[in-house]
Coordinates of N, CA and C in Angstrom, one line a residue:
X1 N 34.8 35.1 51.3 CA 34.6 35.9 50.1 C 33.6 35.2 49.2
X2 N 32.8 36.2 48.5 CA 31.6 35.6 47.8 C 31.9 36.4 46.2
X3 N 31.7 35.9 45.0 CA 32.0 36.1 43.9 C 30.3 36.1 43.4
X4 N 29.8 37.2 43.1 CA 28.3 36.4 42.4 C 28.3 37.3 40.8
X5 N 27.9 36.2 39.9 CA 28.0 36.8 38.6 C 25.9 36.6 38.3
X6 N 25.8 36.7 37.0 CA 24.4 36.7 36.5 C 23.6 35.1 37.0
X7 N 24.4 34.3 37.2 CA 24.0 33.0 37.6 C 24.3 32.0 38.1
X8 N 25.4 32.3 38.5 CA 26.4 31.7 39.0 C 27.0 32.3 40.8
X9 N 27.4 31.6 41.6 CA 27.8 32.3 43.2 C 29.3 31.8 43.3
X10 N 29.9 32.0 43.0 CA 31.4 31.1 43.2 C 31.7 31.3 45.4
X11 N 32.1 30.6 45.8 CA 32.2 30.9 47.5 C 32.8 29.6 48.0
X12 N 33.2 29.4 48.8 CA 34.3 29.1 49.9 C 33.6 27.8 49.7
X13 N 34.2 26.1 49.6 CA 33.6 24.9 49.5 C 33.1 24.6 51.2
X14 N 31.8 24.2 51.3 CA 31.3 23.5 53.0 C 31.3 22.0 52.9
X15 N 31.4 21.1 54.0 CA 30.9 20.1 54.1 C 29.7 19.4 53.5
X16 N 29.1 20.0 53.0 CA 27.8 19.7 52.2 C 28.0 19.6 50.6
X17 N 29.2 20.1 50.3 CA 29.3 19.6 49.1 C 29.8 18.3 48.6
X18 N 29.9 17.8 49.4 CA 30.7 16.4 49.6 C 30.0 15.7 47.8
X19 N 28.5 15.9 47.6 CA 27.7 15.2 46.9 C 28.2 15.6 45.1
X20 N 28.0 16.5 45.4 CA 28.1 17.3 44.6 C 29.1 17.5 43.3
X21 N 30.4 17.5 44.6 CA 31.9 17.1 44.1 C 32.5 15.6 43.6
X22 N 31.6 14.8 44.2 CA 32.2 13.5 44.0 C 31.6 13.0 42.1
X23 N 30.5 14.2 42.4 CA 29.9 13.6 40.4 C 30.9 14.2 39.3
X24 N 31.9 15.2 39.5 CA 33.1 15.1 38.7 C 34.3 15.1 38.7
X25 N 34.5 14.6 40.2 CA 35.4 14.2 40.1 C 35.6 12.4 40.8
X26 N 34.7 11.9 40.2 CA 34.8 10.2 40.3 C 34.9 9.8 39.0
X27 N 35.4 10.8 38.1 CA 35.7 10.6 36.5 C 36.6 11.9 36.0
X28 N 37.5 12.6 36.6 CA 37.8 13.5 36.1 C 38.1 13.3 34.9
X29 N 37.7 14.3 34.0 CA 37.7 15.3 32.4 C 38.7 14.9 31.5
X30 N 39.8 15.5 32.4 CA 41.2 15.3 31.5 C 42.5 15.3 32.8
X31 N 43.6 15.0 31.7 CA 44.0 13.8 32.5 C 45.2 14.7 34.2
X32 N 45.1 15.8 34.1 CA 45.6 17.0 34.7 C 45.2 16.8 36.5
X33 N 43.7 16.2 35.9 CA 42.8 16.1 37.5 C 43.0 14.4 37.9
X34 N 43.7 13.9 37.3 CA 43.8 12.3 37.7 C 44.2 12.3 39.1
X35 N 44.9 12.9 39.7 CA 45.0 13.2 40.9 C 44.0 13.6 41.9
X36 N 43.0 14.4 41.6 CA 41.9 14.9 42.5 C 40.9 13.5 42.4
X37 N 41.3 12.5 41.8 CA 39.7 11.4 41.9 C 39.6 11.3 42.9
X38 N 38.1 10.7 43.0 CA 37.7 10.5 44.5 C 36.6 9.4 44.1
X39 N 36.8 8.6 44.6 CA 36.0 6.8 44.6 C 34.9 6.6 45.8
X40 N 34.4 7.4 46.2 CA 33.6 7.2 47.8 C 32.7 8.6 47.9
X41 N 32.1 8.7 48.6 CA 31.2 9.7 49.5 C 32.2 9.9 50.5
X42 N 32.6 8.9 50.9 CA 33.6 9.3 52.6 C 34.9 10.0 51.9
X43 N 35.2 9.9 50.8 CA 36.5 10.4 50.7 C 36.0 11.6 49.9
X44 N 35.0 12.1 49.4 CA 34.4 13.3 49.1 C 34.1 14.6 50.7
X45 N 33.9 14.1 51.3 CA 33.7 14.3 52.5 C 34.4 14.8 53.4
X46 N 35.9 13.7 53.4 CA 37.0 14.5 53.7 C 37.4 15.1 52.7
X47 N 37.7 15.6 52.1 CA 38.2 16.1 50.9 C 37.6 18.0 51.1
X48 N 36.4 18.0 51.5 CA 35.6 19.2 51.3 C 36.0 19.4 53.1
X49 N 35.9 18.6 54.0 CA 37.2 19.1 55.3 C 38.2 19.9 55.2
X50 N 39.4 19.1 54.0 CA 40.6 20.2 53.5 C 39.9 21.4 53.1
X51 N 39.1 21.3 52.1 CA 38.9 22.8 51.3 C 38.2 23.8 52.7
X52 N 37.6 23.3 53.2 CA 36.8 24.2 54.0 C 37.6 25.5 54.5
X53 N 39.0 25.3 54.6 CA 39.7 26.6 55.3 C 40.2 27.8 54.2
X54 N 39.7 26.5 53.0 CA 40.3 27.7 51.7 C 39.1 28.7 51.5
X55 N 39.2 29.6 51.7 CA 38.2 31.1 51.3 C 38.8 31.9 50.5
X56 N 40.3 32.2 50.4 CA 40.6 33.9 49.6 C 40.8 33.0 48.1
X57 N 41.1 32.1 47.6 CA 41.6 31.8 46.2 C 41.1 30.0 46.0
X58 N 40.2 29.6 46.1 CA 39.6 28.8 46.0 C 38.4 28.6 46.4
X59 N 37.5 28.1 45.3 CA 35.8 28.6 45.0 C 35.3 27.2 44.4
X60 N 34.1 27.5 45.3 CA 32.9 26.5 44.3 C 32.4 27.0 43.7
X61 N 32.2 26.5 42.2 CA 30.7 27.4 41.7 C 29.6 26.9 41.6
X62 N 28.9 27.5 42.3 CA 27.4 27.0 42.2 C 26.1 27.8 41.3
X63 N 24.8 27.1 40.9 CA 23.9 27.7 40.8 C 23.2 28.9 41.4
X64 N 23.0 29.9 41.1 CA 22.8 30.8 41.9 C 20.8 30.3 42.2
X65 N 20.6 29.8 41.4 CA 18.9 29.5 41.6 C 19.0 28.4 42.5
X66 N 19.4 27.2 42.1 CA 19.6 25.7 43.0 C 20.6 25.8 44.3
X67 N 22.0 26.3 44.4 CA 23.2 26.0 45.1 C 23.8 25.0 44.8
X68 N 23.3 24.2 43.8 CA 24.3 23.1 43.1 C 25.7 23.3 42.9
X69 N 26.7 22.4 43.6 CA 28.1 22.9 42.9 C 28.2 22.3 41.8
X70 N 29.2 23.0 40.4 CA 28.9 22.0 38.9 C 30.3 22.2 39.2
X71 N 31.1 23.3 40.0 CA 32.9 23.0 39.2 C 33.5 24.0 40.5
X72 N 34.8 24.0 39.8 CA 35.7 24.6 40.9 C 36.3 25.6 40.1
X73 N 37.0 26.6 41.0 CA 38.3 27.6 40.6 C 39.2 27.7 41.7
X74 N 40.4 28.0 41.4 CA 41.5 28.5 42.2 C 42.8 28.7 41.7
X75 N 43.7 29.5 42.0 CA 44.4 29.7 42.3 C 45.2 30.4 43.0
X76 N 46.6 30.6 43.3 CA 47.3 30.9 44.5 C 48.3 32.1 43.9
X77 N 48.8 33.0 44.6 CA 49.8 33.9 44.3 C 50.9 33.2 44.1
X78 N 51.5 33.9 43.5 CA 53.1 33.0 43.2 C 54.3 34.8 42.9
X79 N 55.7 33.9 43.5 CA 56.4 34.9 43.2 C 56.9 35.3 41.1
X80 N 56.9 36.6 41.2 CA 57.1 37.1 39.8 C 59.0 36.3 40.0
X81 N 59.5 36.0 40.9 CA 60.8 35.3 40.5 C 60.9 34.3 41.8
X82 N 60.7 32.9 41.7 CA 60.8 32.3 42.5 C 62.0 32.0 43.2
X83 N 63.5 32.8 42.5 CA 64.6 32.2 43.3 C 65.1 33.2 44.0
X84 N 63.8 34.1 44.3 CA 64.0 35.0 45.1 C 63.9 35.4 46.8
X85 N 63.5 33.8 46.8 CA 62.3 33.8 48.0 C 61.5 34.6 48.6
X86 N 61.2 34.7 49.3 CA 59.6 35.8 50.2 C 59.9 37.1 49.6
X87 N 61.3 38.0 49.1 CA 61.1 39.4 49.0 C 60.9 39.7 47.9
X88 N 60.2 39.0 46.7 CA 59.5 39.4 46.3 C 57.8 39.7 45.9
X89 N 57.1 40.4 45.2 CA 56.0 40.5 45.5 C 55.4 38.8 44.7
X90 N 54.4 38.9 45.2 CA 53.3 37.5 44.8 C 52.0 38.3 43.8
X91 N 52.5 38.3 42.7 CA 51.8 38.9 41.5 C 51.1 38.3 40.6
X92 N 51.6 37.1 40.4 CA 51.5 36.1 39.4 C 50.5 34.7 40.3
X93 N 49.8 34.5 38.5 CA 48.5 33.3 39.4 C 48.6 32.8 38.0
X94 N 48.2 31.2 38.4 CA 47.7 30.5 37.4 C 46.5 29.8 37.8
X95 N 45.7 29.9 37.3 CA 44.1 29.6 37.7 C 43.9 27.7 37.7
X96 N 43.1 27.2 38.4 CA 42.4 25.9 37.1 C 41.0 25.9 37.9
X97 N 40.4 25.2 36.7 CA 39.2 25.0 36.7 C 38.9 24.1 36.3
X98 N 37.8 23.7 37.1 CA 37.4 22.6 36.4 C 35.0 22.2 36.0
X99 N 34.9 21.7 35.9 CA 33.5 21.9 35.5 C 32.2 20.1 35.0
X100 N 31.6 20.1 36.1 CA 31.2 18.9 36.4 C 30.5 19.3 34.4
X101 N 31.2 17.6 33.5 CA 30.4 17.7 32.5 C 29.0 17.9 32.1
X102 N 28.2 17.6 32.9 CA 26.9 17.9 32.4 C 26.4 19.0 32.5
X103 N 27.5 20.3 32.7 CA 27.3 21.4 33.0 C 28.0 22.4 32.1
X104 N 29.0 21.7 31.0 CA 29.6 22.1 30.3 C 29.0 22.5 28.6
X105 N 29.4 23.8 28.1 CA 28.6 23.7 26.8 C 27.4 25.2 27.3
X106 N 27.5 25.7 28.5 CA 26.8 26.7 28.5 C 27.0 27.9 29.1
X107 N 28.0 28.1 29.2 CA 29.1 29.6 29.0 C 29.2 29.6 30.8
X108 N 28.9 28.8 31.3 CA 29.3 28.7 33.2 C 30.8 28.9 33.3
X109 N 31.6 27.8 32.7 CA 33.3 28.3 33.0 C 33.5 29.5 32.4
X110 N 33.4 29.9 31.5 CA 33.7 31.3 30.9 C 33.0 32.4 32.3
X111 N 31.7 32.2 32.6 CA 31.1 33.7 33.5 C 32.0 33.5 34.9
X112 N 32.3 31.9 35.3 CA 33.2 31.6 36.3 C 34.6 32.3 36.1
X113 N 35.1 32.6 35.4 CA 36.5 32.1 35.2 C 36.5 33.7 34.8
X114 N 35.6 34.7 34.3 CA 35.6 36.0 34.1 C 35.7 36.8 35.3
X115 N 35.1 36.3 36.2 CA 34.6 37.1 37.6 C 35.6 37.1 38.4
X116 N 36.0 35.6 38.5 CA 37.2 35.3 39.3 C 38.3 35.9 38.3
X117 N 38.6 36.3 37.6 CA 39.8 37.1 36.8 C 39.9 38.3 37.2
X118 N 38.9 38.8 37.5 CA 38.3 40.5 37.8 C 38.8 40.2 39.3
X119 N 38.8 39.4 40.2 CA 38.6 39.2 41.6 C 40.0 39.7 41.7
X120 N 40.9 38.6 40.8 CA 42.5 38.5 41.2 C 43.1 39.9 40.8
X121 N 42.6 40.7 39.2 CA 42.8 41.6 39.0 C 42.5 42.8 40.0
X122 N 41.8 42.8 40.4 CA 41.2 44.1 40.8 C 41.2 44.5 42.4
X123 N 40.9 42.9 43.2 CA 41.1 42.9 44.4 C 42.2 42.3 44.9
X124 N 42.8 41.4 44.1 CA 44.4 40.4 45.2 C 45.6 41.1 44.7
X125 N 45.5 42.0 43.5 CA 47.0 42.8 43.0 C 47.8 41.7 41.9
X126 N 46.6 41.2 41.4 CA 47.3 40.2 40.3 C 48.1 41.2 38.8
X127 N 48.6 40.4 38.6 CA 50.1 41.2 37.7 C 49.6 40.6 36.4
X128 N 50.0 39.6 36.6 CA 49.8 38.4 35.5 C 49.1 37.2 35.4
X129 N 48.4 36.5 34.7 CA 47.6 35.3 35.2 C 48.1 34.5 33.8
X130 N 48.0 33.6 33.8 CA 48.9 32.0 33.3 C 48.1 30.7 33.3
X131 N 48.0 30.5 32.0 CA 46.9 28.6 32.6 C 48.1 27.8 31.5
X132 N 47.8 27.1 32.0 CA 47.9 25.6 31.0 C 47.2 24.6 30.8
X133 N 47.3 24.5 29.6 CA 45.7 23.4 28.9 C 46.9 22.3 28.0
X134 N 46.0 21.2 28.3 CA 46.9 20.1 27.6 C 45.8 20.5 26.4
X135 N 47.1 19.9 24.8 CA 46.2 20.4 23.3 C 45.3 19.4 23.1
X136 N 44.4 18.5 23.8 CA 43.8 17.3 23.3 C 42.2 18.5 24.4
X137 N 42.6 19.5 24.9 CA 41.4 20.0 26.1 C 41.0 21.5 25.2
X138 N 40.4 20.8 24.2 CA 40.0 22.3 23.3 C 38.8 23.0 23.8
X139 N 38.0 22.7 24.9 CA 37.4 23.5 25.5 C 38.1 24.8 26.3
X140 N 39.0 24.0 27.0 CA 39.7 25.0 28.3 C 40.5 25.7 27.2
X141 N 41.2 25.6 25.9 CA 41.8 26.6 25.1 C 41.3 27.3 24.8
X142 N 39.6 26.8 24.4 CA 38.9 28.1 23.8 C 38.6 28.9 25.0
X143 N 38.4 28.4 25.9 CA 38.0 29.5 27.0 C 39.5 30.3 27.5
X144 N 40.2 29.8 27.6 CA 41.6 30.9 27.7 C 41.7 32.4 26.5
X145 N 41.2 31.5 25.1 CA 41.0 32.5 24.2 C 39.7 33.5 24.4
X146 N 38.9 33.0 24.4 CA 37.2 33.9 25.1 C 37.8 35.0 26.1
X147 N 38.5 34.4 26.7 CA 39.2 35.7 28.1 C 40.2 36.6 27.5
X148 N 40.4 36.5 27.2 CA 41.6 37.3 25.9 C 42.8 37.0 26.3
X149 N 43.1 35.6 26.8 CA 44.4 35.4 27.2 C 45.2 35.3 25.6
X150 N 46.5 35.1 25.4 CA 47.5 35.1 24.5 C 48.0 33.4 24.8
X151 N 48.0 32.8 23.5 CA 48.9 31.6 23.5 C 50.3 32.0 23.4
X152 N 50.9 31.7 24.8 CA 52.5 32.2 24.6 C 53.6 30.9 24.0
X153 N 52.9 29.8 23.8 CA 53.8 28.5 23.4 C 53.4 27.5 23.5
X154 N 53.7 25.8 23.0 CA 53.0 24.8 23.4 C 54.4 23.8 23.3
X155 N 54.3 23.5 24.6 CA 55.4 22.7 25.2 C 55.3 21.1 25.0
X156 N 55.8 20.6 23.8 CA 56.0 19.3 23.6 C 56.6 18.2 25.0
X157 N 55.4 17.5 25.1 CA 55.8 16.5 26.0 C 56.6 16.7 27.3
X158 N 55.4 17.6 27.7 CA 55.7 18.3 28.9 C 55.6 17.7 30.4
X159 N 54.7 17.1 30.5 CA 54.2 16.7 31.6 C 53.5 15.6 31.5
X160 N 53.9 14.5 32.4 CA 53.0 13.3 32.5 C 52.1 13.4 33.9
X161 N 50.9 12.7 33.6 CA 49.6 13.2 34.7 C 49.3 11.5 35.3
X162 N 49.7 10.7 33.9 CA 49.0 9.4 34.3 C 50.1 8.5 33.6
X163 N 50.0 6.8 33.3 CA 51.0 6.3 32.9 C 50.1 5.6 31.6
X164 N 50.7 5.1 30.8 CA 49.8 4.5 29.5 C 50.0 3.2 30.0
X165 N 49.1 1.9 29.4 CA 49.0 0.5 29.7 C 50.3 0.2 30.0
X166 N 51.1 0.5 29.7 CA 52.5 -0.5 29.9 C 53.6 -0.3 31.1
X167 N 52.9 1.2 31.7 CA 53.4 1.6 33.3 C 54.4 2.7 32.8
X168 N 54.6 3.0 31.4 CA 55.5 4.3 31.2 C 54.6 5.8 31.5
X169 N 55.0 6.6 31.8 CA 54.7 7.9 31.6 C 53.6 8.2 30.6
X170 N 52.8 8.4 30.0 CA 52.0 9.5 29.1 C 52.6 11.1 29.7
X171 N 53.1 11.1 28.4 CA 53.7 12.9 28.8 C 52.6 13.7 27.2
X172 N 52.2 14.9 27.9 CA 51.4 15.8 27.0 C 51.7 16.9 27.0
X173 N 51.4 16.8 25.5 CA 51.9 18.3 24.9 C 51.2 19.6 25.9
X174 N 51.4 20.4 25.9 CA 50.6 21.7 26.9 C 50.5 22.8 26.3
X175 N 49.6 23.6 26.1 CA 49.7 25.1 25.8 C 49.9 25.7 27.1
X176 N 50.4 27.1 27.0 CA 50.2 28.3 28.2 C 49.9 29.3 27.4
X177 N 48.8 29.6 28.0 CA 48.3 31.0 27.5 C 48.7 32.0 29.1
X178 N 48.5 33.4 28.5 CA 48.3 33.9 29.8 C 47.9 35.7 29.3
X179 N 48.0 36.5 30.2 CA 46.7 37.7 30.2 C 47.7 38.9 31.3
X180 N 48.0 40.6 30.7 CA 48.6 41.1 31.9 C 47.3 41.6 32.5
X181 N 47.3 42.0 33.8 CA 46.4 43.7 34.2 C 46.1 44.6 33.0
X182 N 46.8 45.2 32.5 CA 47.1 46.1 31.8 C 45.7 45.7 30.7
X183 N 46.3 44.7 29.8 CA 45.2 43.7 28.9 C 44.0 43.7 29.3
X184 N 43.7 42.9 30.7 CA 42.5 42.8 31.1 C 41.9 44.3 31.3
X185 N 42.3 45.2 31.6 CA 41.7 46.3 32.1 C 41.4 47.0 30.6
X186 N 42.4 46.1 29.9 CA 41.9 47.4 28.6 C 40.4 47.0 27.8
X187 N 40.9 45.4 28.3 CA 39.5 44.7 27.3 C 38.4 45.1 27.9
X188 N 37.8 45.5 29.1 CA 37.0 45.9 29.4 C 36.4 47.2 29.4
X189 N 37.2 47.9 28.7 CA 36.4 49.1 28.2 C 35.3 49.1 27.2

């Protein structure tokens, strides 16, 4: 699957991005992606091995002029009640993104993150879509807001990603915003 917006191609990550990917995430942004670092070319490399099978809900975005990758999207279906197991439908998505900084500041995650919204809405049977932004990441809030998502709460000391000098947890506050069909489809009138 190919996503192409005004400047942007969002599409399935190849082995050749190996370069590409390792310039933001050999420093990830905030502290959410501390887990995706990658310290090498060789471990960029494999890395874009895993992704290679991902095509329906995970994307590179690249330049549509160069093919540069600057960031990623994905997300996965999820059940509307998880203690339901398999019988019910897979409606519900929560996206993340992310966006090599030197690339940030010029409306790329926003046309990313608009297209792929339309994708899940329109083509995967998405119900509802859901992010969470820690409150120290006022870029990704504003862009949740730009989308016309709703702040539905902000969860005190929610989640720890990384540990602070002393080996305890760092736990962060979180917003969740999120967005129905219904919304999306209206805003685009």
């Amino acid at each position: 699957m190919i996503i192409e917006t005004d400047r942007l191609i969002l599409r399935p990550f190849t082995e050749s991005d190996a370069a590409d990917v390792l310039e933001y995430l050999r420093e990830p942004a905030v502290n959410c992606f501390a887990s995706m670092k990658l310290n090498s070319l060789d471990e960029a490399r494999a890395e874009m091995n895993k992704r290679c099978s991902e095509m329906e809900y995970y994307f590179a975005i690249t330049l549509k002029d160069t093919g540069k990758v600057i960031g990623e999207i994905e997300a996965y279906p999820e059940s509307d009640d998880p203690t339901d197991g398999n019988n019910r439908q897979q409606d519900t998505f929560s996206p993340c993104w992310m966006l090599n900084n030197d690339y940030q500041g010029k409306g790329y995650a926003y046309e990313a993150a608009r297209a792929f919204f339309d994708y899940l809405f329109k083509d995967k049977g998405a119900r509802r879509i859901y992010a969470y932004t820690e409150d120290y990441n006022t870029a990704s809030r504003h862009l949740c807001e730009k989308l016309g998502m709703r702040c539905e709460g902000l969860f005190l000391e929610f989640i720890s990603f990384v540990n602070d000098p002393d080996g305890t947890p760092h736990y962060e506050n979180t917003y969740q915003y999120a967005i129905l069909k219904k919304e999306w489809l209206g805003n685009q009138l």
